[in-house]
């Protein structure tokens, strides 16, 4: 379907003011389609002019403009032309719309656990038109009145409060405040509901019935986090939550982590954990709750005008989601998680050829906006905001946001509007800051240059800032610089709030790096003459968005310093520096493995353990030649085994170690024993999800086949069980299994988004490079047509998962280049292949350097 362009949206916004949407949906018409009737009241600044409305039906039943019947056959793909507008207009569109199996539009899901049917609406970015006729752009906001006809034994909820149920099977909802079309949502089905209340705000939490026991178990934690986040955001913004009730629905087969529909936030229901999880995963759920709640102000109360200001939604929600999680909930180390996990996502995205500014000056259409839902719009944008807060001060920053909300309440805004509010509160002109941090892509690298005197004191310490050749911009940075001593070389006052046994934090300073002085070289004069520290850490405190490289002496001290350094954020930064240097090919993978063996067993912070292991495994699989990979994998498995042996029974650390060991080991006897309940470590519960992890690894190694997978699926007849089984089947080292999975990935349109992704996720395995070699060329030949069969989000997800990432060879890059030379690729597929090819480039360079 054509993607709405910015030019067309601007012209339409200048012509129209939408007064209201009245939407009636009839969900009783069967399993394939539902009936949608939309009444739109709108004004035109130019009577007699024309415009268009978007609708994506299976059958357009009728269109009436100001009482005048229009020919349904005039529908052109998803656009219906409207001519002869009056000053005040009423448009009525009746249509049959298709239920979705792609998580876009009105998604229909039949729960294999009990046969119940569940629906939920996903309207973003431009999928509202799959549910109701609309002017589908963010700056034509209007109140929404929703009515739904559904089976009498269902529960129905929407953005607004339930106003009436005039007859069994009919739900009528009160008018909402003005909403952008991408935020209109509903759920319908036999949902399980728990209610609460806080500070006058009605709270509700929904899930499907087969997950009710898990929601009941975790409801106290979910409600507690919700209340804590509401209180903290009220304190920070001094603006009460503006949308009445606050419902949160955990829905099946959801594409994103969650969606910020006001009054009815939707989450992927994997957040209702059916098996044991680590505290880090509970933190992720709390952070997602906080993130979506921050959107109630950034995105919902004040909405971007066009998608070039996507950062006004996502960067702010990412920043305040992390901040509020750290300040208001029990997960006080949220900034550590951000430093290690989220910023790594941002750094990776910003270094790829597809990088873009945080706030691009031009996003030509909605399709490109979808591609920009990435680590730049989220993690880099949030990091830039953290740097801005460090520069302006928190009080001026928050004062500016309060003014921003007051001026643009229930309206739309742009980057210029936000900068004006912050400049007014701070007294600073932010034009230059915005130009270098928001309008320019890529990132800087900060390196420490150290000269020592003969007596071991600093002759000079300098921070040198560099930029990649294609993006030579240097930026102003405010950073922390930490000086750390080991116990045997400490010189200065012992002890500090951030120091642990064996490590002393002698000093931490904050400095401003001026990029225009000496070509980006800033001398830290106050350190001249000081005794040299064993470890000098740039960006201590993680205030800026920049890659960091240690000097040689500090790098050598990291294995000794990590076990004795009590500040989890400092440890996370040191691990990130090593992981990033290895990813860039500046250090060999063997250095990372050696550091894991030496220091990770002593790491107390769970998120650090999990993320280091999760980020290391792909590096081993792709950066190492096949002849040396097994030895490195054995070392990694050994480190995981030691973590498992020393972990307290039954805790998060034990579970994290077990998962990593399962993924790394080739000892099929141990894994098979765990499935049989033999020699399982004390306290470790081999529950449904852990069983599937074991079975997947055994499938990859050829130690199980279809009978074992079928038996496990029979024992777990849930949606999750079906997805895990699909991944295991695709992972089997069997030509017929690969062919079946490939047909699903490239041709099947009957399976849901989640089952497609499950097949793609299992297909490529580093142990099966020869078996899957013939599919490398097939990917580049067949994926464009396959992408055309999918909705945009699913097409992009499947294309990314199905990329031949273990075919680390020049021929793979040649095939990618040939595909990218075509001028007919969808925006999303082009982005996927461009990024995956760049990752492959790094892997090839690392292999070449190691030979």
XYZ file of C-alpha atoms in Angstrom, residues 344 347-348 351-352 547 549 575-589 592 615-616 618-620 622-623 838-847:
40
model
C 25.100 -0.865 22.929
C 26.105 2.552 19.351
C 25.616 -0.305 16.875
C 27.795 3.190 13.237
C 25.994 1.392 10.435
C 32.604 5.261 22.415
C 38.898 3.533 24.494
C 32.761 -4.438 30.002
C 31.170 -2.298 27.289
C 34.542 -0.870 26.308
C 35.966 -4.359 25.853
C 32.949 -5.681 23.955
C 32.916 -2.666 21.664
C 36.642 -2.835 20.950
C 36.283 -6.506 20.012
C 33.246 -5.751 17.854
C 35.264 -3.096 16.014
C 38.124 -5.529 15.488
C 40.528 -3.469 17.612
C 41.067 -6.393 19.982
C 40.837 -10.132 19.353
C 37.902 -12.195 20.571
C 37.204 -10.981 25.625
C 26.786 -10.294 23.538
C 29.820 -12.564 23.539
C 27.464 -13.993 18.590
C 31.025 -12.704 18.429
C 32.370 -16.224 18.864
C 30.773 -14.978 13.609
C 34.210 -13.516 14.315
C 27.876 -4.108 7.581
C 27.871 -6.532 10.517
C 29.236 -9.179 8.178
C 31.957 -6.776 7.044
C 33.165 -6.441 10.625
C 33.166 -10.201 11.101
C 35.218 -10.707 7.951
C 37.765 -8.079 9.027
C 38.131 -9.724 12.416
C 38.692 -13.146 10.895
